[in-house]
Structures are given as C-alpha cells and as structure tokens.
Amino acid sequence: MDAHAWDERYAASDLVWSREPNQFVAAELADLPPGTAVDLAAGEGRNAIWLASRGWSATAVDFSQVALDKGARLAADDPRGLDVTWVRADATTWRPPAPVDLVVVAYLQVPGADRRRAVRNAVEMLRPGGTFLLVAHDATNLAEGTGGPQDPEVLMTADDVVGDLADLGVEVLRAERVAREVTADDGHGGEQRRTAWDCLVRVVRR
C-alpha cells in the first residue's frame, strides 16, 4: 500500500487507530527515563503522543501526511504542551540529525527486505545504550490468530527480526510471540474475545 492509499484510509475515518498507545509499547517502555524518541511508521502518532506525555522529546515519522496532520491536531489539543515533531518520510530510510535514546516500530508490515532495511536503520540511529522496540503481527497469526494482514509476505516472527539485527551489536532483552486479546463481532449482534498473535522484540544497542 502506497502513501496515497494510506492518506485515503486515514482521511476516511476519525481515527484509524486508538488514542491510547499500543499495550505492549506502554508496558515495555513505562519505566524508561525520558529522552529522545522516534516513532517510525507512526500513523496518527498514538505512541509518540504517549511518550511525549511522559516527558520524552518524540519524533513521529510516517509517509502519510493525512495521518501526521491528525496526530499533530491531537497533540495540539493536549493541555500538557507535548513535545512531538511530525516528519513525513519513508520509515525504512529516514534518519534523525543526531542519535536518539529510543526507537519504536509498531506494526510496520512490509515485505522482508523492506523490514530488514527498516529495523537495521532504526537500530543504527540509536546511541549506545539506546532501546529499540518492535511490535508486529506475527507470522503465526495468519493460521492461529485473528485480524491483521492476510499476506504472509508482510508478517514476521521475533526470530526474523533478531536475525535482521544479528551483526549490529545488540543485546536482546526480549524476543517472543505475545498474545493480544481483541473483541470481534460474533455474528449475532454480540461480541466475543479472540486472540491475536504479535511478535515483540526489544533490544539495547551496545
């Protein structure tokens, strides 16, 4: 899907994603001391906004200007005066002007070669001791879970991502499949709980 298609998707609804941060982003990063952060493929910037609300200086990067504009409006409406910079760019190649303390990549579902380029680029923009966190739809979700892309080419496992980073000098703190409970229509006017499977990778740059 190209930038124009994502612009159309973001323009078609109030918010494509929730106002709240991804649950795994919040759980993994809540205890980190604030610094400089990049949210790659940020969409409407929910994770960047959450980080900024906790004292981070955050940069949200996405190739959809519509999504970035929506995120900027959300941030501007927050009375806390959030420090978020909005950048329209390719999340697989963009680099900040100086090393950062944290890079978050949440649900950047692209083919393997693009994923490898994106995650390696993300780690290389970290200062030594900086944290990289990726959350994505896991490859097993296609057969065992619910929702998410139905194209196996854009799904991944934690092992795939760790392999992408093998020669970059990182300490792997966490690399595993994680369950995310979602609510789905049961077809009878009610709701049922289902499990979606994500992969989670958290590393520190040595």
CSV table of N, CA and C in Angstrom, one decimal, residues 13 16 19 27 49 54 59 68 110 119 122 126 136 142 145 177 195-196 204:
chain,number,residue,atom,x,y,z
A,13,SER,N,-11.8,8.1,8.1
A,13,SER,CA,-12.4,7.9,9.5
A,13,SER,C,-11.7,8.9,10.4
A,16,VAL,N,-8.0,6.0,12.7
A,16,VAL,CA,-7.9,4.6,12.3
A,16,VAL,C,-7.5,3.7,13.5
A,19,ARG,N,-6.7,6.2,20.5
A,19,ARG,CA,-5.9,7.4,21.0
A,19,ARG,C,-4.8,6.9,22.0
A,27,ALA,N,3.6,-1.1,28.1
A,27,ALA,CA,4.1,-2.0,29.1
A,27,ALA,C,5.6,-2.1,29.2
A,49,ILE,N,2.7,10.4,20.9
A,49,ILE,CA,2.0,11.3,21.9
A,49,ILE,C,2.1,10.8,23.3
A,54,ARG,N,4.9,11.6,28.7
A,54,ARG,CA,5.7,11.1,29.8
A,54,ARG,C,7.1,11.8,29.8
A,59,THR,N,9.7,12.2,18.0
A,59,THR,CA,9.6,12.5,16.6
A,59,THR,C,8.7,11.4,16.0
A,68,LEU,N,-0.2,12.2,9.8
A,68,LEU,CA,0.6,13.1,10.6
A,68,LEU,C,-0.2,14.4,11.0
A,110,VAL,N,5.7,-4.9,6.2
A,110,VAL,CA,6.2,-4.7,4.9
A,110,VAL,C,7.0,-6.0,4.5
A,119,VAL,N,14.4,-2.0,10.2
A,119,VAL,CA,14.8,-2.3,11.6
A,119,VAL,C,16.3,-2.1,11.8
A,122,ALA,N,16.7,1.6,12.1
A,122,ALA,CA,16.2,2.0,13.4
A,122,ALA,C,17.3,1.8,14.5
A,126,LEU,N,20.2,4.7,17.0
A,126,LEU,CA,20.3,4.7,18.5
A,126,LEU,C,21.7,5.1,18.9
A,136,ALA,N,4.8,-6.3,16.1
A,136,ALA,CA,4.2,-6.5,14.7
A,136,ALA,C,3.3,-7.7,14.7
A,142,LEU,N,-1.7,-15.7,11.1
A,142,LEU,CA,-2.4,-16.0,9.9
A,142,LEU,C,-3.2,-17.2,10.1
A,145,GLY,N,-4.4,-17.0,14.8
A,145,GLY,CA,-5.0,-15.8,15.4
A,145,GLY,C,-6.1,-15.2,14.7
A,177,ARG,N,6.8,-14.4,20.9
A,177,ARG,CA,5.4,-14.2,20.4
A,177,ARG,C,4.6,-13.8,21.6
A,195,THR,N,-8.0,-14.1,20.2
A,195,THR,CA,-6.6,-13.9,20.5
A,195,THR,C,-5.9,-13.5,19.1
A,196,ALA,N,-5.2,-12.4,19.1
A,196,ALA,CA,-4.3,-12.1,18.0
A,196,ALA,C,-2.9,-12.3,18.5
A,204,VAL,N,18.8,-3.6,23.1
A,204,VAL,CA,19.6,-2.4,23.5
A,204,VAL,C,20.8,-2.4,22.7
